[in-house]
Amino acid sequence: MGQLIVQKYGGSSVADPEKIKNVARRVAESAAPDHRMVVVVSAMGKTTDGLLALAAAISSNPDPREMDMLLATGEQVTVGLLAMALQSLGRPACSFTGPQVGLYTDEVHTRARIKRITAERISAALDAGKIVVVAGFQGMTEQGDITTLGRGGSDLTGVAIAAALKADVCEIFTDVDGVYTADPNVVPDARKLARVSYDEMLEMASLGAKVLQSRSVEFAKKYGVSVHVRSTFKPDPGTLVTREDHSMEEAVVTGITHDRGQAKVSILRVPDRPGIAGQVSGGLGAQSIVVDMIVQNISRDGLTDISFTLPRVDRQRAERVLAGLAREIGAEGVVADDRVAKVSIVGVGMRSHAGVAARMFTTMSKEGINIQMISTSEIAVSCVIEDKYTELAVRALHDTFELGRERD
Ligand code: ADP
Ligand code: ASP
Ligand code: MG
């Protein structure tokens, strides 16, 4: 009995016609006669960024429903082209959009959550012997409006379809050959991990390792889908993201991540009385701005400063909300800083080791890097620093925790 294989190819793997033909060859090679194949693809290259720029040229505050109508076009181009490329190789193939395969989501445009996948058309096309090509990143509401699943959302489409079809294999093909101890484009001696647990991958992904979208990891964990991250351009095995087990490496720190997509916004000299933090966070939440870190300083003369980090794309909206609130509650004003980055260390080994955070802070101070904010979880420690020191910080931490390749 053949296997049911779900493969996902990211934007850089399908950036131009030659690359799409290369993906078609790779798919055709994997598609042994008794295997059933579903291939999920992203928009070509930086198409999604281009579409976002187009929207920004038209409106400073675009309607999220219309944004999704626009963004979903990127993936539709790729599925059509990939199906044609497969057909040119003599392989029967058929492309579908997210709505066509019954990928239903909630109504939160631009970051919708998947509710269910009916997948009837996928099953029918597979039964007819076709290679099924599905547009990543998109779905539709129960009312039939197009939605998208957040940046990097094609990973989620791949994992969710693998879960819905109970696939035997879920492979995420990308421009690196696995998950590394740090972004290999920043740390040249980063090491490829053979296996990584869902919890560590989830933490790494949410702290900036964009090799997998964090929601896709959450979904994989929930439905027990083992995800194999590997290279589109090389045959080597990659990294298996799976349940934690004893054969995994026992390092205290597994990886270093960085996130440059953040901004810091502070509301200054806020009256220090009960309820203010709730009011401020509530005001941002009402605009669906997701706050990451929050720091409230010690109050002086009954006044205090509250700082937040949040996604840089939400910075202007957050400033508007907070400026209104500042007037209401009698705060002095609002300041924002885009030149920040978050650098983190991640590892399940931290649960049982003391002094890990201290080693991180000492490393930063040795490099003369000022730490602006700190946050911790059970398996991660993060520092907000000035953006320009990001690479220095990541490399220094990678050395401190001895994550580099063994040198011979
Ligand atoms: P795709 O277009 O295939 O979805 P992405 O650009 O979203 O690919 O993700 C792959 C990129 O993730 C790599 O090029 C790499 O720069 C980056 N990355 C960040 N952290 C890591 C890490 N720890 N391991 C591997 N890649 C990482
Ligand atoms: N094209 C979408 C994005 O750039 C989805 C994806 O590539 O996963 O975010
Ligand atoms: Mg991606």
Tab-separated table of C-alpha atoms and ligand atoms in Angstrom:
chain	number	residue	atom	x	y	z
A	1	MET	CA	0.000	0.000	0.000
A	2	GLY	CA	1.448	3.338	-1.021
A	3	GLN	CA	1.776	6.346	1.221
A	4	LEU	CA	-0.167	9.570	1.384
A	5	ILE	CA	2.441	12.330	1.180
A	6	VAL	CA	1.879	16.035	1.822
A	7	GLN	CA	4.665	18.353	0.682
A	8	LYS	CA	4.809	22.132	1.068
A	9	TYR	CA	7.143	24.362	-0.953
A	10	GLY	CA	7.841	27.928	0.239
A	11	GLY	CA	8.076	31.157	-1.713
A	12	SER	CA	11.814	31.064	-2.411
A	13	SER	CA	11.452	27.501	-3.781
A	14	VAL	CA	8.959	28.657	-6.437
A	15	ALA	CA	10.365	32.152	-7.069
A	16	ASP	CA	10.632	31.855	-10.890
A	17	PRO	CA	9.571	29.496	-13.720
A	18	GLU	CA	12.807	27.465	-13.546
A	19	LYS	CA	12.324	26.917	-9.830
A	20	ILE	CA	8.704	25.887	-10.367
A	21	LYS	CA	9.891	23.341	-12.951
A	22	ASN	CA	12.470	22.116	-10.422
A	23	VAL	CA	9.708	21.648	-7.817
A	24	ALA	CA	7.612	19.772	-10.389
A	25	ARG	CA	10.537	17.385	-10.976
A	26	ARG	CA	11.024	16.894	-7.258
A	27	VAL	CA	7.304	16.189	-6.771
A	28	ALA	CA	7.282	13.778	-9.711
A	29	GLU	CA	10.272	11.898	-8.234
A	30	SER	CA	8.506	11.520	-4.876
A	31	ALA	CA	5.288	10.405	-6.553
A	32	ALA	CA	5.905	6.661	-6.888
A	33	PRO	CA	2.991	5.001	-8.736
A	34	ASP	CA	1.233	3.773	-5.595
A	35	HIS	CA	1.721	7.001	-3.612
A	36	ARG	CA	-0.895	9.712	-3.309
A	37	MET	CA	0.537	13.249	-3.337
A	38	VAL	CA	-0.780	16.606	-2.150
A	39	VAL	CA	1.471	19.594	-2.769
A	40	VAL	CA	0.887	22.921	-1.002
A	41	VAL	CA	2.638	25.997	-2.383
A	42	SER	CA	3.277	29.607	-1.370
A	43	ALA	CA	3.237	32.710	-3.526
A	44	MET	CA	6.259	33.145	-5.812
A	45	GLY	CA	9.281	34.781	-4.132
A	46	LYS	CA	8.398	38.072	-2.475
A	47	THR	CA	4.969	38.347	-4.107
A	48	THR	CA	3.123	38.741	-0.799
A	49	ASP	CA	5.404	41.630	0.225
A	50	GLY	CA	4.709	43.217	-3.172
A	51	LEU	CA	0.949	42.911	-2.664
A	52	LEU	CA	1.243	44.471	0.807
A	53	ALA	CA	3.185	47.373	-0.708
A	54	LEU	CA	0.477	47.848	-3.343
A	55	ALA	CA	-2.170	48.026	-0.632
A	56	ALA	CA	-0.069	50.534	1.329
A	57	ALA	CA	0.171	52.728	-1.783
A	58	ILE	CA	-3.625	52.884	-1.905
A	59	SER	CA	-4.587	53.151	1.749
A	60	SER	CA	-2.943	53.686	5.134
A	61	ASN	CA	-5.656	51.640	6.824
A	62	PRO	CA	-6.896	49.027	4.351
A	63	ASP	CA	-10.025	47.014	5.075
A	64	PRO	CA	-8.837	43.561	6.238
A	65	ARG	CA	-11.454	41.774	4.113
A	66	GLU	CA	-10.162	43.472	0.974
A	67	MET	CA	-6.580	42.815	2.080
A	68	ASP	CA	-7.317	39.081	2.102
A	69	MET	CA	-8.966	39.291	-1.313
A	70	LEU	CA	-5.705	40.823	-2.554
A	71	LEU	CA	-3.189	38.631	-0.670
A	72	ALA	CA	-4.828	35.343	-1.654
A	73	THR	CA	-4.054	36.031	-5.325
A	74	GLY	CA	-0.334	35.291	-4.844
A	75	GLU	CA	-0.775	31.587	-4.132
A	76	GLN	CA	-3.341	31.172	-6.912
A	77	VAL	CA	-0.688	32.059	-9.486
A	78	THR	CA	1.704	29.399	-8.203
A	79	VAL	CA	-0.794	26.522	-8.076
A	80	GLY	CA	-1.832	27.079	-11.677
A	81	LEU	CA	1.789	27.187	-12.845
A	82	LEU	CA	2.878	24.149	-10.825
A	83	ALA	CA	-0.028	22.046	-12.095
A	84	MET	CA	0.955	23.019	-15.667
A	85	ALA	CA	4.602	22.127	-14.973
A	86	LEU	CA	3.565	18.695	-13.647
A	87	GLN	CA	1.347	18.118	-16.672
A	88	SER	CA	4.290	19.001	-18.942
A	89	LEU	CA	6.186	16.140	-17.275
A	90	GLY	CA	3.331	13.838	-18.216
A	91	ARG	CA	1.903	13.757	-14.678
A	92	PRO	CA	-1.835	14.203	-14.177
A	93	ALA	CA	-2.229	17.149	-11.800
A	94	CYS	CA	-4.998	19.451	-10.688
A	95	SER	CA	-4.838	22.719	-8.716
A	96	PHE	CA	-7.254	24.069	-6.111
A	97	THR	CA	-7.618	27.212	-4.026
A	98	GLY	CA	-8.114	27.039	-0.238
A	99	PRO	CA	-11.880	27.649	-0.530
A	100	GLN	CA	-12.165	24.944	-3.209
A	101	VAL	CA	-10.749	22.321	-0.833
A	102	GLY	CA	-13.155	23.378	1.912
A	103	LEU	CA	-10.636	25.012	4.208
A	104	TYR	CA	-12.991	26.894	6.546
A	105	THR	CA	-11.716	29.541	8.970
A	106	ASP	CA	-13.055	32.057	11.460
A	107	GLU	CA	-13.693	35.650	10.338
A	108	VAL	CA	-10.480	37.231	11.645
A	109	HIS	CA	-9.174	38.517	8.325
A	110	THR	CA	-5.384	38.491	7.702
A	111	ARG	CA	-4.798	36.026	10.570
A	112	ALA	CA	-7.733	33.649	10.418
A	113	ARG	CA	-7.767	30.378	12.340
A	114	ILE	CA	-8.680	27.106	10.655
A	115	LYS	CA	-11.966	25.589	11.880
A	116	ARG	CA	-12.251	22.547	9.625
A	117	ILE	CA	-11.205	21.157	6.272
A	118	THR	CA	-13.694	19.094	4.311
A	119	ALA	CA	-11.091	18.084	1.698
A	120	GLU	CA	-13.713	16.327	-0.463
A	121	ARG	CA	-12.262	17.610	-3.694
A	122	ILE	CA	-8.755	16.594	-2.628
A	123	SER	CA	-9.906	13.032	-1.933
A	124	ALA	CA	-11.832	12.842	-5.200
A	125	ALA	CA	-8.863	14.081	-7.236
A	126	LEU	CA	-6.494	11.688	-5.433
A	127	ASP	CA	-8.883	8.822	-6.154
A	128	ALA	CA	-8.794	9.860	-9.801
A	129	GLY	CA	-4.989	9.385	-9.711
A	130	LYS	CA	-4.095	13.092	-9.787
A	131	ILE	CA	-1.319	14.930	-8.002
A	132	VAL	CA	-3.247	17.572	-6.073
A	133	VAL	CA	-1.779	21.088	-5.883
A	134	VAL	CA	-3.294	23.335	-3.192
A	135	ALA	CA	-2.839	27.076	-2.638
A	136	GLY	CA	-1.338	27.686	0.820
A	137	PHE	CA	-2.156	30.553	3.199
A	138	GLN	CA	-5.840	30.906	2.294
A	139	GLY	CA	-9.282	29.721	3.316
A	140	MET	CA	-12.810	31.049	3.580
A	141	THR	CA	-15.369	31.941	6.228
A	142	GLU	CA	-18.655	30.057	6.569
A	143	GLN	CA	-20.165	33.001	4.638
A	144	GLY	CA	-17.792	32.404	1.733
A	145	ASP	CA	-15.412	35.344	2.222
A	146	ILE	CA	-11.729	34.706	1.437
A	147	THR	CA	-9.377	34.787	4.442
A	148	THR	CA	-5.611	34.388	4.947
A	149	LEU	CA	-3.795	32.608	7.769
A	150	GLY	CA	-1.084	35.100	8.786
A	151	ARG	CA	2.424	35.508	7.363
A	152	GLY	CA	4.097	32.190	6.678
A	153	GLY	CA	0.640	30.613	6.702
A	154	SER	CA	1.307	28.095	3.920
A	155	ASP	CA	3.159	26.016	6.517
A	156	LEU	CA	-0.119	25.833	8.425
A	157	THR	CA	-2.038	24.798	5.299
A	158	GLY	CA	0.476	21.985	4.757
A	159	VAL	CA	0.276	20.700	8.328
A	160	ALA	CA	-3.513	21.075	8.543
A	161	ILE	CA	-4.083	19.166	5.307
A	162	ALA	CA	-1.678	16.453	6.499
A	163	ALA	CA	-3.703	16.196	9.731
A	164	ALA	CA	-7.074	16.214	7.949
A	165	LEU	CA	-6.014	13.479	5.506
A	166	LYS	CA	-4.061	11.523	8.166
A	167	ALA	CA	-1.073	11.666	5.834
A	168	ASP	CA	1.873	9.331	6.362
A	169	VAL	CA	4.425	12.052	5.631
A	170	CYS	CA	4.382	15.864	6.001
A	171	GLU	CA	7.394	17.552	4.451
A	172	ILE	CA	8.114	21.291	4.506
A	173	PHE	CA	10.571	22.134	1.721
A	174	THR	CA	12.425	25.421	2.005
A	175	ASP	CA	15.662	27.231	1.131
A	176	VAL	CA	17.625	25.815	4.097
A	177	ASP	CA	18.071	22.098	4.730
A	178	GLY	CA	16.567	21.970	8.204
A	179	VAL	CA	16.152	23.709	11.526
A	180	TYR	CA	19.477	25.045	12.792
A	181	THR	CA	20.773	26.134	16.201
A	182	ALA	CA	20.391	29.716	14.881
A	183	ASP	CA	19.442	31.297	11.556
A	184	PRO	CA	22.195	29.888	9.281
A	185	ASN	CA	22.080	33.099	7.267
A	186	VAL	CA	23.236	34.992	10.377
A	187	VAL	CA	25.470	32.443	12.133
A	188	PRO	CA	27.764	30.703	9.627
A	189	ASP	CA	28.687	27.860	11.977
A	190	ALA	CA	25.115	27.109	13.083
A	191	ARG	CA	24.447	23.370	13.309
A	192	LYS	CA	21.542	21.438	11.805
A	193	LEU	CA	19.379	19.684	14.405
A	194	ALA	CA	18.366	16.117	13.495
A	195	ARG	CA	15.291	16.277	15.727
A	196	VAL	CA	13.583	18.996	17.687
A	197	SER	CA	10.580	18.720	20.020
A	198	TYR	CA	7.274	20.467	19.292
A	199	ASP	CA	7.663	22.650	22.395
A	200	GLU	CA	11.132	23.859	21.467
A	201	MET	CA	10.149	24.449	17.848
A	202	LEU	CA	7.037	26.308	18.944
A	203	GLU	CA	9.096	28.567	21.192
A	204	MET	CA	11.759	29.084	18.501
A	205	ALA	CA	9.123	29.856	15.858
A	206	SER	CA	7.237	32.312	18.048
A	207	LEU	CA	10.501	33.990	19.013
A	208	GLY	CA	11.490	34.652	15.400
A	209	ALA	CA	12.839	31.487	13.704
A	210	LYS	CA	10.638	31.919	10.649
A	211	VAL	CA	11.626	28.553	9.141
A	212	LEU	CA	8.225	27.347	10.403
A	213	GLN	CA	5.190	29.483	11.177
A	214	SER	CA	4.453	29.117	14.907
A	215	ARG	CA	0.786	28.288	14.396
A	216	SER	CA	1.739	25.425	12.128
A	217	VAL	CA	3.840	23.954	14.944
A	218	GLU	CA	0.975	24.411	17.408
A	219	PHE	CA	-1.304	22.563	14.995
A	220	ALA	CA	1.258	19.790	14.393
A	221	LYS	CA	1.589	19.265	18.145
A	222	LYS	CA	-2.162	19.208	18.692
A	223	TYR	CA	-2.777	16.598	15.995
A	224	GLY	CA	0.493	14.680	16.401
A	225	VAL	CA	1.778	15.405	12.877
A	226	SER	CA	5.546	14.813	12.596
A	227	VAL	CA	6.962	17.499	10.336
A	228	HIS	CA	10.094	16.987	8.271
A	229	VAL	CA	11.769	20.309	7.375
A	230	ARG	CA	14.135	19.889	4.434
A	231	SER	CA	15.743	21.538	1.425
A	232	THR	CA	14.079	21.992	-1.958
A	233	PHE	CA	17.479	22.072	-3.596
A	234	LYS	CA	19.323	19.207	-1.847
A	235	PRO	CA	18.305	15.586	-1.244
A	236	ASP	CA	19.729	15.391	2.333
A	237	PRO	CA	17.436	14.545	5.227
A	238	GLY	CA	16.478	17.606	7.245
A	239	THR	CA	15.048	18.088	10.741
A	240	LEU	CA	12.207	16.091	12.252
A	241	VAL	CA	9.885	18.164	14.439
A	242	THR	CA	8.191	15.680	16.693
A	243	ARG	CA	7.287	14.554	20.212
A	244	GLU	CA	10.013	14.946	22.841
A	245	ASP	CA	11.876	11.706	23.447
A	246	HIS	CA	14.959	10.455	25.218
A	247	SER	CA	17.080	10.230	22.097
A	248	MET	CA	16.959	14.024	21.726
A	249	GLU	CA	20.010	16.058	22.488
A	250	GLU	CA	20.262	17.017	26.099
A	251	ALA	CA	21.684	20.476	25.611
A	252	VAL	CA	20.577	23.144	28.054
A	253	VAL	CA	20.095	25.594	25.202
A	254	THR	CA	18.983	24.191	21.841
A	255	GLY	CA	18.848	27.338	19.769
A	256	ILE	CA	19.206	31.115	19.562
A	257	THR	CA	16.543	33.121	17.772
A	258	HIS	CA	16.071	36.739	16.838
A	259	ASP	CA	13.078	38.808	15.805
A	260	ARG	CA	13.459	42.107	14.017
A	261	GLY	CA	9.758	42.569	13.425
A	262	GLN	CA	9.075	44.250	16.749
A	263	ALA	CA	8.562	47.784	18.011
A	264	LYS	CA	8.572	49.234	21.502
A	265	VAL	CA	5.863	51.680	22.520
A	266	SER	CA	5.834	53.456	25.897
A	267	ILE	CA	3.161	55.479	27.591
A	268	LEU	CA	4.818	58.032	29.846
A	269	ARG	CA	4.051	59.283	33.305
A	270	VAL	CA	0.825	57.379	33.739
A	271	PRO	CA	-1.028	57.949	37.049
A	272	ASP	CA	-0.179	54.865	39.135
A	273	ARG	CA	-3.580	53.673	40.273
A	274	PRO	CA	-5.407	50.338	40.066
A	275	GLY	CA	-7.005	49.505	36.733
A	276	ILE	CA	-4.713	51.529	34.488
A	277	ALA	CA	-2.712	48.570	33.122
A	278	GLY	CA	-5.977	46.780	32.374
A	279	GLN	CA	-7.390	49.829	30.615
A	280	VAL	CA	-4.285	50.256	28.468
A	281	SER	CA	-3.982	46.557	27.523
A	282	GLY	CA	-7.737	46.373	26.949
A	283	GLY	CA	-7.566	49.345	24.560
A	284	LEU	CA	-4.920	47.604	22.457
A	285	GLY	CA	-6.709	44.243	22.638
A	286	ALA	CA	-9.924	45.836	21.362
A	287	GLN	CA	-8.011	46.742	18.181
A	288	SER	CA	-6.714	43.131	18.010
A	289	ILE	CA	-3.173	44.326	18.629
A	290	VAL	CA	-1.341	41.478	20.303
A	291	VAL	CA	1.100	42.757	22.897
A	292	ASP	CA	4.191	40.681	23.564
A	293	MET	CA	6.150	42.020	26.551
A	294	ILE	CA	4.892	44.528	29.098
A	295	VAL	CA	7.091	46.359	31.580
A	296	GLN	CA	5.856	48.796	34.209
A	297	ASN	CA	8.488	50.814	36.003
A	298	ILE	CA	8.547	51.569	39.705
A	299	SER	CA	6.387	54.585	40.301
A	300	ARG	CA	7.735	57.937	41.402
A	301	ASP	CA	5.519	60.764	42.652
A	302	GLY	CA	2.472	58.594	41.833
A	303	LEU	CA	3.441	58.398	38.130
A	304	THR	CA	4.908	55.510	36.162
A	305	ASP	CA	5.927	54.519	32.608
A	306	ILE	CA	4.488	51.430	30.886
A	307	SER	CA	6.302	49.927	27.876
A	308	PHE	CA	5.079	47.284	25.429
A	309	THR	CA	6.606	45.378	22.595
A	310	LEU	CA	4.324	44.504	19.725
A	311	PRO	CA	4.551	43.585	16.024
A	312	ARG	CA	6.150	46.456	14.096
A	313	VAL	CA	3.326	46.379	11.556
A	314	ASP	CA	0.909	47.362	14.359
A	315	ARG	CA	3.067	50.195	15.722
A	316	GLN	CA	1.196	53.108	14.137
A	317	ARG	CA	-2.200	51.762	15.155
A	318	ALA	CA	-0.940	51.140	18.700
A	319	GLU	CA	0.415	54.704	18.917
A	320	ARG	CA	-2.975	56.079	17.855
A	321	VAL	CA	-4.849	53.983	20.441
A	322	LEU	CA	-2.406	54.862	23.227
A	323	ALA	CA	-2.330	58.570	22.384
A	324	GLY	CA	-6.131	58.637	22.826
A	325	LEU	CA	-5.887	56.734	26.095
A	326	ALA	CA	-3.047	58.940	27.360
A	327	ARG	CA	-5.293	61.983	27.020
A	328	GLU	CA	-8.163	60.190	28.772
A	329	ILE	CA	-6.163	59.057	31.787
A	330	GLY	CA	-3.956	62.118	32.051
A	331	ALA	CA	-0.637	60.536	31.023
A	332	GLU	CA	2.112	62.752	29.620
A	333	GLY	CA	2.361	61.150	26.177
A	334	VAL	CA	3.470	58.234	24.021
A	335	VAL	CA	6.851	57.426	22.480
A	336	ALA	CA	7.639	54.643	20.017
A	337	ASP	CA	10.872	53.013	18.900
A	338	ASP	CA	11.142	50.778	15.815
A	339	ARG	CA	14.862	50.193	16.231
A	340	VAL	CA	14.554	47.275	18.621
A	341	ALA	CA	15.024	43.549	18.218
A	342	LYS	CA	14.363	40.577	20.427
A	343	VAL	CA	17.060	37.981	20.935
A	344	SER	CA	16.201	34.722	22.724
A	345	ILE	CA	17.716	31.496	23.951
A	346	VAL	CA	15.492	28.406	23.798
A	347	GLY	CA	15.860	24.896	25.239
A	348	VAL	CA	13.887	22.341	27.239
A	349	GLY	CA	17.083	21.728	29.235
A	350	MET	CA	16.530	25.090	30.933
A	351	ARG	CA	13.765	23.512	33.005
A	352	SER	CA	16.352	21.742	35.095
A	353	HIS	CA	19.348	24.087	34.950
A	354	ALA	CA	19.919	27.221	36.978
A	355	GLY	CA	22.050	30.162	35.913
A	356	VAL	CA	21.239	30.036	32.205
A	357	ALA	CA	19.708	33.515	32.125
A	358	ALA	CA	22.693	34.921	34.000
A	359	ARG	CA	25.048	33.534	31.328
A	360	MET	CA	22.925	35.223	28.682
A	361	PHE	CA	23.011	38.607	30.437
A	362	THR	CA	26.762	38.369	31.072
A	363	THR	CA	27.357	37.651	27.379
A	364	MET	CA	25.394	40.750	26.421
A	365	SER	CA	27.299	42.923	28.860
A	366	LYS	CA	30.682	41.610	27.633
A	367	GLU	CA	29.675	42.728	24.140
A	368	GLY	CA	28.592	46.120	25.509
A	369	ILE	CA	24.955	45.537	24.542
A	370	ASN	CA	22.360	47.211	26.743
A	371	ILE	CA	19.310	45.105	27.620
A	372	GLN	CA	16.118	47.181	27.456
A	373	MET	CA	13.554	44.549	28.472
A	374	ILE	CA	13.638	40.923	29.606
A	375	SER	CA	11.058	38.170	29.575
A	376	THR	CA	11.245	34.507	30.497
A	377	SER	CA	9.208	31.356	30.049
A	378	GLU	CA	9.856	27.817	31.216
A	379	ILE	CA	12.055	27.061	28.203
A	380	ALA	CA	13.185	30.477	26.908
A	381	VAL	CA	14.739	33.795	27.946
A	382	SER	CA	14.366	36.864	25.707
A	383	CYS	CA	16.029	40.274	25.734
A	384	VAL	CA	14.980	43.370	23.811
A	385	ILE	CA	18.031	45.239	22.544
A	386	GLU	CA	18.919	47.949	20.045
A	387	ASP	CA	18.323	46.563	16.546
A	388	LYS	CA	21.846	47.245	15.259
A	389	TYR	CA	23.384	44.766	17.724
A	390	THR	CA	21.186	41.810	16.709
A	391	GLU	CA	23.737	39.817	14.742
A	392	LEU	CA	26.486	40.443	17.271
A	393	ALA	CA	24.218	39.263	20.093
A	394	VAL	CA	23.077	36.111	18.265
A	395	ARG	CA	26.627	35.097	17.355
A	396	ALA	CA	27.981	35.789	20.835
A	397	LEU	CA	25.200	33.748	22.480
A	398	HIS	CA	25.731	30.927	19.996
A	399	ASP	CA	29.384	30.826	21.135
A	400	THR	CA	28.606	31.128	24.844
A	401	PHE	CA	26.289	28.133	24.756
A	402	GLU	CA	28.715	26.190	22.527
A	403	LEU	CA	26.164	25.482	19.827
A	404	GLY	CA	28.565	25.638	16.874
A	405	ARG	CA	29.639	22.806	14.657
A	406	GLU	CA	32.355	20.640	16.108
A	407	ARG	CA	35.591	21.899	14.654
A	408	ASP	CA	38.207	19.366	13.633
B	1	ADP	P1	9.837	29.654	2.845
B	1	ADP	O1	9.809	30.694	1.775
B	1	ADP	O2	10.278	28.317	2.337
B	1	ADP	O3	8.571	29.562	3.646
B	1	ADP	P2	11.102	31.148	4.976
B	1	ADP	O4	11.893	32.300	4.443
B	1	ADP	O5	9.752	31.435	5.551
B	1	ADP	O6	11.010	30.045	3.830
B	1	ADP	O7	11.952	30.355	6.080
B	1	ADP	C1	13.266	29.908	5.797
B	1	ADP	C2	14.266	30.860	6.399
B	1	ADP	O8	14.177	30.801	7.824
B	1	ADP	C3	15.710	30.553	6.136
B	1	ADP	O9	16.150	31.091	4.909
B	1	ADP	C4	16.444	31.149	7.332
B	1	ADP	O10	17.052	32.393	7.019
B	1	ADP	C5	15.332	31.404	8.337
B	1	ADP	N1	15.629	30.870	9.675
B	1	ADP	C6	15.535	31.581	10.827
B	1	ADP	N2	15.890	30.844	11.867
B	1	ADP	C7	16.218	29.619	11.402
B	1	ADP	C8	16.685	28.411	12.019
B	1	ADP	N3	16.867	28.313	13.343
B	1	ADP	N4	16.942	27.339	11.222
B	1	ADP	C9	16.759	27.415	9.889
B	1	ADP	N5	16.336	28.538	9.249
B	1	ADP	C10	16.065	29.631	9.988
B	2	ASP	N1	2.812	33.942	0.924
B	2	ASP	C1	2.521	34.008	2.332
B	2	ASP	C2	3.538	34.864	3.078
B	2	ASP	O1	4.492	35.337	2.533
B	2	ASP	C3	2.403	32.673	2.973
B	2	ASP	C4	3.671	31.839	2.976
B	2	ASP	O2	4.605	32.091	2.215
B	2	ASP	O3	3.728	30.893	3.766
B	2	ASP	O4	3.387	35.103	4.245
B	3	MG	MG	7.834	30.526	5.391
